[in-house]
Coordinates of C-alpha atoms and ligand atoms in Angstrom, one line a residue:
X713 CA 152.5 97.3 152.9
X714 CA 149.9 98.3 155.3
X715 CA 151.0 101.4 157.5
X716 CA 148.6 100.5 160.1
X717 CA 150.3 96.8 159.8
X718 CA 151.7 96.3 163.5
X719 CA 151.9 92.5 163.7
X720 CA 155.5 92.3 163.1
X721 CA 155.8 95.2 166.0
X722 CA 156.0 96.2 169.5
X723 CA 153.5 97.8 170.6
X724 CA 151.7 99.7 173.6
X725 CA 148.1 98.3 174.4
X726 CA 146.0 100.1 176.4
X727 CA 143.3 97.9 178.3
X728 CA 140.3 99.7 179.3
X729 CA 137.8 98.7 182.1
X730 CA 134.5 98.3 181.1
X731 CA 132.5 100.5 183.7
X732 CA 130.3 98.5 185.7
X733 CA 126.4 98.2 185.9
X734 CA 126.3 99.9 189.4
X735 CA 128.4 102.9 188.5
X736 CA 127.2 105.9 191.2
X737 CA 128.5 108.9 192.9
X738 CA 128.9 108.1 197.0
X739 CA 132.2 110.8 197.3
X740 CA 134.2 107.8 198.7
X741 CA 137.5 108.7 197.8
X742 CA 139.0 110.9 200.1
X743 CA 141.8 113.5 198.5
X744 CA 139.9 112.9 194.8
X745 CA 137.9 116.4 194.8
X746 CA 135.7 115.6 192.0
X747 CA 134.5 112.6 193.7
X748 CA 133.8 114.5 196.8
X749 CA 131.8 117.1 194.5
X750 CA 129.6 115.0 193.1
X751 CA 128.8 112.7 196.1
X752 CA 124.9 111.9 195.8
X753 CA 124.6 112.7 192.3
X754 CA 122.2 110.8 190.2
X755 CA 124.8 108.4 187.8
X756 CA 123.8 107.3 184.3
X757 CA 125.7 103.8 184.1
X758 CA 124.6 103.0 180.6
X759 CA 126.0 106.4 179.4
X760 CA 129.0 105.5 181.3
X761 CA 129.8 102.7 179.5
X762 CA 129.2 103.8 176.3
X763 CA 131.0 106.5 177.0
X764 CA 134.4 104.1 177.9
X765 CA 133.2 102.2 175.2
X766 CA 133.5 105.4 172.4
X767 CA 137.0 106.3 174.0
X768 CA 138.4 103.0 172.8
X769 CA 136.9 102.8 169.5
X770 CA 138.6 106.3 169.4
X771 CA 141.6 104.6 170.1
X772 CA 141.9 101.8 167.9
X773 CA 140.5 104.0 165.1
X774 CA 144.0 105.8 165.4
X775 CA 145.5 102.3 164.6
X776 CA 146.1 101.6 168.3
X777 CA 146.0 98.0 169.7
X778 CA 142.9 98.6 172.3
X779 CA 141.5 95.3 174.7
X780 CA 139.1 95.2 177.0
X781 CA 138.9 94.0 180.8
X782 CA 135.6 92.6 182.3
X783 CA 133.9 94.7 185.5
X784 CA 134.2 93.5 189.0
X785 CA 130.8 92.0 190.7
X786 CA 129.1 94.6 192.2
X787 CA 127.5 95.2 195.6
X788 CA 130.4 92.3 197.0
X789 CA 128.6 90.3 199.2
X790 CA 131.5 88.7 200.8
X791 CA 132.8 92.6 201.6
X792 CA 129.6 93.1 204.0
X793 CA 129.3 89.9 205.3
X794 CA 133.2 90.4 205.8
X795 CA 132.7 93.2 207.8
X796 CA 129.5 91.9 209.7
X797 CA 126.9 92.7 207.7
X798 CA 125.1 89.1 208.0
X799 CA 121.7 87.5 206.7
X800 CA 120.5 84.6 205.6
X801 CA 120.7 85.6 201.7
X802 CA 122.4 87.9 199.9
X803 CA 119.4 90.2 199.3
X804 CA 119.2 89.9 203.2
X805 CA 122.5 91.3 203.7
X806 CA 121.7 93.7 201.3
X807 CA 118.7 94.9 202.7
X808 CA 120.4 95.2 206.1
X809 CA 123.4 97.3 204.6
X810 CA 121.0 99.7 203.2
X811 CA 119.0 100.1 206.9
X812 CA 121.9 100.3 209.1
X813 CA 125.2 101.5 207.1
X814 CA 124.4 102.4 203.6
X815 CA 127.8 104.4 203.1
X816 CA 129.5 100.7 203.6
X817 CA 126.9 99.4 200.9
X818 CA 128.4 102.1 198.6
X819 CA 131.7 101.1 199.3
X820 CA 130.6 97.4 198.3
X821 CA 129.0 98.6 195.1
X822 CA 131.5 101.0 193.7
X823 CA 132.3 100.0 190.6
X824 CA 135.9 101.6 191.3
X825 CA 137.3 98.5 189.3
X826 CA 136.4 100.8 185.7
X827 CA 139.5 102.8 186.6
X828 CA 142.3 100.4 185.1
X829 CA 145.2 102.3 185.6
X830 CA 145.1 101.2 189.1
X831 CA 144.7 97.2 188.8
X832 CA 148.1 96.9 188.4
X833 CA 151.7 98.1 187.8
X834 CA 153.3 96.6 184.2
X835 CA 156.6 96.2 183.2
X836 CA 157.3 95.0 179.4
X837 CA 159.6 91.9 178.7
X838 CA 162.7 94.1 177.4
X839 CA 162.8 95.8 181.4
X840 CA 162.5 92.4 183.0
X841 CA 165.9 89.9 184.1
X842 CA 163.4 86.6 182.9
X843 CA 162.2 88.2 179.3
X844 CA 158.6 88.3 180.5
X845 CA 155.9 91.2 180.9
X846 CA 155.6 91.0 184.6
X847 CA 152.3 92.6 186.4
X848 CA 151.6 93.5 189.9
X849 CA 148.5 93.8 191.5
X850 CA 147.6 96.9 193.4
X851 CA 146.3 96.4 196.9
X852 CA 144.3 99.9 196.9
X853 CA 144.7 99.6 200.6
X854 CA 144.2 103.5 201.2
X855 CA 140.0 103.2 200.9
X856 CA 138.1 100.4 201.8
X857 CA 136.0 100.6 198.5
X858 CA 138.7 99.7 196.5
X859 CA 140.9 97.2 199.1
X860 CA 138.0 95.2 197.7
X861 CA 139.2 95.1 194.4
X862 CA 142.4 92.7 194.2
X863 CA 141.9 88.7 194.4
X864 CA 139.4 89.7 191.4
X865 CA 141.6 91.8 189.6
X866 CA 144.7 88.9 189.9
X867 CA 142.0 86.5 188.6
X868 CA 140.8 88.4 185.5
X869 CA 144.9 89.6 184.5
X870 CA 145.7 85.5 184.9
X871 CA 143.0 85.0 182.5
X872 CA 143.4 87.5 179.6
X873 CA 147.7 87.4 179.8
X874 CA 147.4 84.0 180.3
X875 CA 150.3 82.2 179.0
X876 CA 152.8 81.8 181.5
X877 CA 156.0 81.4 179.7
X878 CA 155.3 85.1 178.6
X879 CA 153.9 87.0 181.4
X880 CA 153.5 86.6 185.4
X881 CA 150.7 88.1 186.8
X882 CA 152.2 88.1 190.8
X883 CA 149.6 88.7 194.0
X884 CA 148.8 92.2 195.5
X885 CA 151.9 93.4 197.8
X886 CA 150.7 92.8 201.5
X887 CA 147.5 95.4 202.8
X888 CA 149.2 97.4 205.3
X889 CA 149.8 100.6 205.0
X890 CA 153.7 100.4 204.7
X891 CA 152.8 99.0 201.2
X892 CA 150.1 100.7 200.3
X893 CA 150.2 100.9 196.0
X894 CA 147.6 102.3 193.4
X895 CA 149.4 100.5 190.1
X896 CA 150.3 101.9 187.1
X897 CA 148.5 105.7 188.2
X898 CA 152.0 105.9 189.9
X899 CA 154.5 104.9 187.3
X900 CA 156.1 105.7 183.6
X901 CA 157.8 104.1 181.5
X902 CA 160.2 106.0 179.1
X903 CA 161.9 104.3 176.5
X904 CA 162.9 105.6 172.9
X905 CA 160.7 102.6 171.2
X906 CA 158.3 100.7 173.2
X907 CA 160.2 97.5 172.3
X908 CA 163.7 99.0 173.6
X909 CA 164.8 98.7 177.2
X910 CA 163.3 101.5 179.2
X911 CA 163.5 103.2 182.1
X912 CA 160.4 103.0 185.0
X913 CA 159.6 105.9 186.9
X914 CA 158.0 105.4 190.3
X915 CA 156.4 108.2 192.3
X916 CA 155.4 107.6 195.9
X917 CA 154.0 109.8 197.7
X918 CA 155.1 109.0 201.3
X919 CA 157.8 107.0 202.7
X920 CA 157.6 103.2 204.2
X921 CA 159.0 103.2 208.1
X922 CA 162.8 103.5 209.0
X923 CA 163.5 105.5 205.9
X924 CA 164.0 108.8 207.2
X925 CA 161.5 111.6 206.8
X926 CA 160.2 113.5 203.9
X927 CA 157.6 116.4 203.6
X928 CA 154.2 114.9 203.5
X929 CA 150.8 115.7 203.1
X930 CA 148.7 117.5 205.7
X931 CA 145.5 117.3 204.2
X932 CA 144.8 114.3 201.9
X933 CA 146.3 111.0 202.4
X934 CA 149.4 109.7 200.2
X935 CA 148.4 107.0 198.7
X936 CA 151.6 105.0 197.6
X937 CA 154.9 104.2 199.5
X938 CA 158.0 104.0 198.0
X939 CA 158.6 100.8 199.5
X940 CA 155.9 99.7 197.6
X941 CA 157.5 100.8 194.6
X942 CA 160.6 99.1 195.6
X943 CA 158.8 96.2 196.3
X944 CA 157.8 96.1 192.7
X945 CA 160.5 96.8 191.0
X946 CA 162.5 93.7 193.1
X947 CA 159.2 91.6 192.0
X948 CA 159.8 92.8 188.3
X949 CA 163.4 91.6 188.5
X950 CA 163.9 95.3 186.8
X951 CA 167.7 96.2 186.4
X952 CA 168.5 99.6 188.6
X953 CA 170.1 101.6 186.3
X954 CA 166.5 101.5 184.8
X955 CA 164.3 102.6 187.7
X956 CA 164.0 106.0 189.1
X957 CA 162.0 106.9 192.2
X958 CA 160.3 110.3 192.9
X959 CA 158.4 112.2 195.8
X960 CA 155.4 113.4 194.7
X961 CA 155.1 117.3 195.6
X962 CA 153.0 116.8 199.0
X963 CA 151.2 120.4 198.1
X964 CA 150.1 118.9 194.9
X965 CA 148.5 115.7 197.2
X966 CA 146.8 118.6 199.2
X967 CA 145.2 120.1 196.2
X968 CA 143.8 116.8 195.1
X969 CA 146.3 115.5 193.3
X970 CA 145.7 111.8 194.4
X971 CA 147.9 110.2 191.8
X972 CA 151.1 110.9 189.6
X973 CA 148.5 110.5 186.6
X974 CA 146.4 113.5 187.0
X975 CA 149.6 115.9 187.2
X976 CA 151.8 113.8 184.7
X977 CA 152.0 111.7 181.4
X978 CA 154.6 110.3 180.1
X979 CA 155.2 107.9 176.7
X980 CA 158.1 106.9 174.9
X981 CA 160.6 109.6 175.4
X982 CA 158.0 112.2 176.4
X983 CA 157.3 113.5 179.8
X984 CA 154.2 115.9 180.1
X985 CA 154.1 117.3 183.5
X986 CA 153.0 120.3 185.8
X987 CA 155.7 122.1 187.2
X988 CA 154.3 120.7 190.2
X989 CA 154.6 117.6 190.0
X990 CA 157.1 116.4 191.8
X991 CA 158.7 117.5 195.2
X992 CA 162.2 117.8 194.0
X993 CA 161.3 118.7 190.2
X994 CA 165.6 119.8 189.2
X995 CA 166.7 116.4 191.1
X996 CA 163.6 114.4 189.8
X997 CA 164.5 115.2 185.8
X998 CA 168.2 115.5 186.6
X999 CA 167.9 111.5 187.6
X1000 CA 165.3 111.1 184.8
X1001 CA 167.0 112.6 182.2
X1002 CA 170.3 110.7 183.4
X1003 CA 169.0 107.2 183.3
X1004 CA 166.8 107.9 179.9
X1005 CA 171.2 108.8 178.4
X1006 CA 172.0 105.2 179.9
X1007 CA 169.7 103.8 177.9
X1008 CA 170.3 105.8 174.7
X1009 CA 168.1 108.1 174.4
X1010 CA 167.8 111.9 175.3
X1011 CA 164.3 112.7 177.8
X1012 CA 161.9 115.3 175.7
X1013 CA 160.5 117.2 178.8
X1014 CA 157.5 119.5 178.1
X1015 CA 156.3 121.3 181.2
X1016 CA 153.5 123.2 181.9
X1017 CA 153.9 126.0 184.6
X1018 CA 151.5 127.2 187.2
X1019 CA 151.6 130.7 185.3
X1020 CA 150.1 129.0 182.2
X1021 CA 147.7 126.8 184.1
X1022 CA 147.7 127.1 187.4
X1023 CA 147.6 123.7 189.4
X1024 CA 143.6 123.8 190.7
X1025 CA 142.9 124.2 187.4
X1026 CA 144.5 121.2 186.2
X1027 CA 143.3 119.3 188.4
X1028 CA 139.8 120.6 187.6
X1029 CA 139.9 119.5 184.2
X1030 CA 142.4 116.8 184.2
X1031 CA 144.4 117.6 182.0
X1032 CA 147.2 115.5 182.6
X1033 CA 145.0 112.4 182.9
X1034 CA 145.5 112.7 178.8
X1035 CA 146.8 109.8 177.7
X1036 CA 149.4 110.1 175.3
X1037 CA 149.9 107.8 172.3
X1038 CA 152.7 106.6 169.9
X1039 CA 150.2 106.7 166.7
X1040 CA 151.2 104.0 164.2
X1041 CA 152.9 106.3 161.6
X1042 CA 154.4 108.0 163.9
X1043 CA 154.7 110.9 166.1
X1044 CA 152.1 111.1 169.3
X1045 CA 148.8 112.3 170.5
X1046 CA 147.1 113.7 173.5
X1047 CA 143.7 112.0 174.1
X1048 CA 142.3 114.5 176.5
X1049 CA 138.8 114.8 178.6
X1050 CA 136.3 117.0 176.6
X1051 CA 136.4 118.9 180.6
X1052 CA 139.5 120.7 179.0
X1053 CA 138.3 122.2 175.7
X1054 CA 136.4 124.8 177.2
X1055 CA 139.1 126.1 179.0
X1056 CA 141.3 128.9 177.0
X1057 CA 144.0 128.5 179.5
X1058 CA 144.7 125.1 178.7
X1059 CA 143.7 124.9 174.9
X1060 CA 146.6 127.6 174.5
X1061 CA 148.9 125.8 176.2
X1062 CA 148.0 122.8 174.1
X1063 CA 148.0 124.8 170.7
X1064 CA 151.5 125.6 172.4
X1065 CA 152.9 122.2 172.4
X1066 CA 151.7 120.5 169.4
X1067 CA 152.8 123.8 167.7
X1068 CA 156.6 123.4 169.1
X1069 CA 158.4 121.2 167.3
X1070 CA 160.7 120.1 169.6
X1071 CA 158.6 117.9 170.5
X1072 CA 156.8 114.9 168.9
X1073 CA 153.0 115.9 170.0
X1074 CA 151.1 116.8 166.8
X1075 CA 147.6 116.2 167.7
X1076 CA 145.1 116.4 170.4
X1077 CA 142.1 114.7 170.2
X1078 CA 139.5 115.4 173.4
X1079 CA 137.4 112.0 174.7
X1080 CA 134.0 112.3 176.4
X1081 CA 134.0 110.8 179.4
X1082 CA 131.9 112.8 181.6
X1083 CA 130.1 109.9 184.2
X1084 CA 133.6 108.9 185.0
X1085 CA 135.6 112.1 185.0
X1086 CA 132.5 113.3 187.9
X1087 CA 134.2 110.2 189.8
X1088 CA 137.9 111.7 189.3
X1089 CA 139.0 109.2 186.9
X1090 CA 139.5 110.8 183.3
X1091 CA 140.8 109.0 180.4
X1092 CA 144.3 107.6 181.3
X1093 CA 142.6 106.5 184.8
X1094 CA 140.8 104.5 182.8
X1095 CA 143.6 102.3 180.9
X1096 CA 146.3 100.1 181.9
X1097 CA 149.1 99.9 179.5
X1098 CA 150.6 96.9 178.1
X1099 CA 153.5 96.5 175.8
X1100 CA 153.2 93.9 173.8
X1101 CA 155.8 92.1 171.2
X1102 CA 154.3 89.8 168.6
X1103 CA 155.0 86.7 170.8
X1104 CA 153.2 88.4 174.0
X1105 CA 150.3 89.3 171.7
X1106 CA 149.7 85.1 171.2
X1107 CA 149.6 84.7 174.9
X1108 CA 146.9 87.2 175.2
X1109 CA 143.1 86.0 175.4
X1110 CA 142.6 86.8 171.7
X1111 CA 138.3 87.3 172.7
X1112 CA 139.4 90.5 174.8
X1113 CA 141.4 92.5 171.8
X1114 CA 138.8 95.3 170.4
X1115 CA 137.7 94.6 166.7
X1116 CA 134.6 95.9 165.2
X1117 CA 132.6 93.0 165.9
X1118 CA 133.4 93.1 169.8
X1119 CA 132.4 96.7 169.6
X1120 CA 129.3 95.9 168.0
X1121 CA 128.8 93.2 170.9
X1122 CA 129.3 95.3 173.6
X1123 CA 127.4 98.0 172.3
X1124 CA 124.3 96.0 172.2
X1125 CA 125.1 94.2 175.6
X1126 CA 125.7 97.9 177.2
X1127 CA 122.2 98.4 176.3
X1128 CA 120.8 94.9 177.8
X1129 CA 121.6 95.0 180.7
X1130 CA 122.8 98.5 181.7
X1131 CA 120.3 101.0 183.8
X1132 CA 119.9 104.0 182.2
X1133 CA 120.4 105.8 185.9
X1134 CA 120.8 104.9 189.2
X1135 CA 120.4 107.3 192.3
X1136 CA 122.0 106.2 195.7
X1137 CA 119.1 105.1 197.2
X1138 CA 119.1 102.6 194.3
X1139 CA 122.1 100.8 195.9
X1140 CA 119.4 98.8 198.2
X1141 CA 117.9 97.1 195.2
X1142 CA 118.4 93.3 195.8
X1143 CA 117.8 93.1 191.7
X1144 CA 120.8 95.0 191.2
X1145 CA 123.0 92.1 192.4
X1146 CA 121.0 90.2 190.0
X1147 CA 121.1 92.1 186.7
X1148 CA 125.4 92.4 187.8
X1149 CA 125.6 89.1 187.8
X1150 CA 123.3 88.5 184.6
X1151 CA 125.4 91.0 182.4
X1152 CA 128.7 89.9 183.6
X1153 CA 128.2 85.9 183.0
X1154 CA 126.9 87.6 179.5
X1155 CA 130.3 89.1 179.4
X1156 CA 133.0 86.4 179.9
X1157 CA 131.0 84.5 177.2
X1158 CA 131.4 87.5 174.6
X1159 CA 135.4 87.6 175.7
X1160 CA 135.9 84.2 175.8
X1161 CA 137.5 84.6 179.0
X1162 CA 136.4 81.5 181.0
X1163 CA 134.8 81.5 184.3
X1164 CA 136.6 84.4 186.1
X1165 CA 133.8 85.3 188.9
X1166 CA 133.2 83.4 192.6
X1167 CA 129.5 83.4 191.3
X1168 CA 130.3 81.0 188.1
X1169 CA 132.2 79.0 189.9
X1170 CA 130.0 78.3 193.0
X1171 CA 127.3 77.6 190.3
X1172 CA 129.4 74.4 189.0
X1173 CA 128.3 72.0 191.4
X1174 CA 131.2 68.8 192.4
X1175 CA 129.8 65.7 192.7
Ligands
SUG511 O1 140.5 106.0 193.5 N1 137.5 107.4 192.4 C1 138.8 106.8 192.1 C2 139.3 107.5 190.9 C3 140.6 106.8 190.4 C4 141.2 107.5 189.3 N2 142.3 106.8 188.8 C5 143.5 107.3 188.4 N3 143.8 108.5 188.7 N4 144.4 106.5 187.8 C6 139.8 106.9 193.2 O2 139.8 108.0 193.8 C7 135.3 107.5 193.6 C8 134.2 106.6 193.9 C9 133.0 107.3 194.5 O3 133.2 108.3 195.2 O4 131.9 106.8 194.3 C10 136.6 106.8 193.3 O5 136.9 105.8 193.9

C-alpha cells in the first residue's frame, strides 16, 4: 500500500489564498508592525503569487492535501461608492478616489483576502452536535480594508464546501465591535488524530460589554472579542467540555502581536507558543491541558521563553506564524518563513525542539514568502485549515484540490495576467480593475468553481 495513500483518512487541508493581482504596501493595518514598515513600498504581485503558489506545492510535496481559494475583486467599487465616492463609471469613481482620498482607494484595493486564516473560523465534523464541518465567516470589523471582505468570502466557501448535508458555511457574526472576529488566526484545535473529537481553543483579545473587565491593550487595538468567540462556538453547536477560551497577553497586542497566530501554533496534540502568549499563561494550559485529558489525550506543550527569543524578535520574524503539519507518515513539521533562518536565536531554539524528543517535531522546513510577510501575514496567515474525512472530501469542489496539473495552470495564469510591480500611485489605474477582473473570470473557469463574483453575474443578462 501507498504510504502517502490518505483516501481512506482524516485529514487536515490547508486552503491557501491565492494573492491577488493588486497586492501593494499602503501600512493599513494598525497594530501589524510590518505593515506599518513597509507602507509605500514598491510590491511585486506576480512574485507574490508565485511565491504562495511555491509554499503549497511545498506542502503537498510532503503528502499534504493542499486547495486553493480564488482572490477577492480588487479596487471594490461598491466599497467607494459605498462610502461616497460616486461617478458615472467605475473608472470615474476610480479616478476620483485617487484625487481626493487615495488612502480609501488603498483600502478598496488591498488584496487583504490572500491572508486565509482570517476568512473564517472551522470546526471539523467530529467537534460538531449535527456531524458536519461547520464554518464561520469573519467580519474583519477592526479595519475598514478588510470589513470589505465577507459577503465574498461566504460566497466563495459556499462554493468550494459546497454540499450541504456535509458542511454549513453560516454568515459573518454582526459588524459591531462587540463582535468583532478575525477567524481561524484566533483559534486551535487540538485533538490526538485529526479525525478524533478535539478540543477548540479560542483567544480573544478583549472582552464584549457587561462582562467584567480585563487588562487590555493601550496601544494597538484588540481585534477579537470573546463574545465573538462564544458566538461561534454556539453557531458550531460545539460541546463545552471541548472549548477553552483565553485572553491574549495585552503586552504582546502592544508589541504587534495582532493575532494568536503570530505568537502561537498549535496541531494535533502540539502547542507551540511564546511564553507570552497568553495573559494568564499557568490558568490558560492548566484549562488546556485539562480538557485535552477529557478527551483522551495528554497536551505536548513546547514553549519558547523570552530569554531564548525575546518577543520583538518573534514577532519580527514570525516565527510562530509556522504552520505546523501532521506529515503523512507521521510525526510533524514546522513550515517556517525563510525571515527566520538567519536568525541564530531562533534556529537554536528550533534545532532545540526537533532535537527533543518529547516531542513529535522532526523537521523544519523554511517557505519563502517575502511580498506577503512585508504585509505581516507569513505562512500560516496565509491558510485556513480544514479537516476533512473521506465523505467531506466528495463535497468539496474537486477543481480547487492542488494536483500537478492545477499547479501548472496557475503558474502560467500567474504569469498572464499578474503585474510584475505595482507602486501606490498605481492604485489609480482604471486598467487595473480591468486586468482583476480578466484574471479572476480566468480563474473560476481553471477551478471549476462557478460564477462566484458580482461582476459575472451582472454580465448574465435576464430577459
Ligand atoms: O490584517 N495585513 C493583514 C495581515 C493578516 C495576517 N493574518 C494572520 N496573522 N492570520 C492584517 O493586519 C496589511 C495591508 C496593507 O497595509 O497594505 C494587512 O492588512
Amino acid at each position: 500500500m501507498d504510504p502517502n495513500d490518505q483516501s481512506a483518512a482524516t485529514v487536515e487541508a490547508n486552503f491557501d489564498s491565492l494573492v491577488g493581482p493588486t497586492h501593494n504596501y499602503a501600512g493599513l493595518a494598525h497594530g501589524n508592525l510590518l505593515s506599518a514598515e513597509h507602507a509605500g513600498l514598491v510590491a511585486y504581485p506576480r512574485q507574490a503569487a508565485m511565491q504562495g503558489l511555491d509554499k503549497m506545492r511545498r506542502l503537498r510535496s510532503l503528502g499534504l492535501t493542499q486547495g486553493v481559494l480564488p482572490p477577492q475583486v480588487r479596487p471594490d467599487v461598491e466599497f467607494l461608492r459605498s462610502v461616497g465616492v460616486s461617478g458615472a463609471d467605475d473608472a470615474a469613481v476610480i479616478a476620483r478616489a485617487a484625487r481626493e482620498t487615495p488612502r480609501l482607494l488603498a483600502s478598496a484595493a488591498s488584496s487583504s483576502s490572500m491572508w486565509a486564516a482570517n476568512a473564517a473560523t472551522v470546526s471539523p465534523a467530529a467537534d460538531t452536535s449535527d456531524g458536519r464541518v461547520h464554518l464561520t465567516t469573519a467580519n474583519l470589523v477592526t479595519n475598514a480594508h478588510r470589513a470589505i471582505e465577507p459577503p465574498q468570502t461566504t460566497r466563495t466557501l459556499r462554493a468550494i464546501f459546497r454540499d450541504e448535508s456535509r458542511f454549513a458555511v453560516h454568515d459573518a457574526l454582526p459588524a459591531t465591535p462587540d463582535y468583532a472576529d478575525e477567524g481561524a488566526a484566533n483559534h486551535t484545535r487540538f485533538a490526538r488524530e485529526h479525525g478524533d473529537a478535539g478540543v477548540e481553543l479560542f483567544v480573544y483579545g478583549r472582552l464584549g460589554p457587561g462582562e467584567g473587565s480585563v487588562a487590555i491593550p493601550r496601544r494597538f487595538p484588540a481585534r477579537q472579542t470573546l463574545e465573538a468567540s462564544r458566538a461561534i462556538a454556539r453557531l458550531h453547536g460545539l460541546d463545552g467540555k471541548g472549548v477553552v477560551y483565553a485572553q491574549q497577553h495585552p503586552e504582546a497586542i502592544d508589541a504587534g502581536v495582532f493575532h494568536n497566530d503570530v505568537i502561537a501554533v498549535g496541531n494535533g496534540p502540539v502547542l507551540l507558543a511564546h511564553e507570552l502568549a497568553f495573559a494568564d499563561r499557568d490558568d490558560t494550559l492548566a484549562s488546556l491541558g485539562k480538557a485535552c485529558e477529557a478527551r483522551g489525550f495528554e497536551l505536548c506543550h513546547v514553549e519558547i521563553g523570552s530569554a531564548d527569543v525575546p518577543l520583538e524578535l518573534a514577532i519580527k520574524r514570525y516565527l510562530f506564524n509556522s504552520q505546523l503539519v501532521t506529515l503523512p507518515r507521521g510525526g510533524m513539521a514546522l513550515i517556517a518563513p525563510t525571515d527566520c533562518q538567519d536568525e541564530p536565536r531562533i534556529v537554536e531554539a528550533l534545532d532545540r525542539i526537533v532535537a527533543d524528543a518529547s516531542n513529535p517535531i522532526g523537521a523544519v522546513h523554511y517557505v519563502d514568502v517575502r511580498q506577503s510577510m512585508q504585509n505581516g501575514g507569513g505562512p500560516a496567515c496565509l491558510r485556513l485549515r480544514v479537516v476533512l474525512g473521506p465523505q467531506d472530501r466528495e463535497g468539496v469542489a474537486p477543481g480547487v484540490i492542488l494536483t500537478d496539473d492545477l499547479g501548472g495552470k496557475l503558474e502560467g495564469w500567474i504569469e498572464r495576467h499578474y503585474r510584475e510591480q505595482l507602486n501606490p500611485a498605481d492604485l489609480a489605474d482604471p486598467k487595473l480593475l480591468e486586468e482583476c477582473r480578466t484574471a479572476l473570470d480566468e480563474l473560476t473557469g481553471i477551478l471549476e468553481i462557478g460564477s462566484i463574483y458580482p461582476f459575472q453575474r451582472d454580465a448574465v443578462t435576464v430577459w
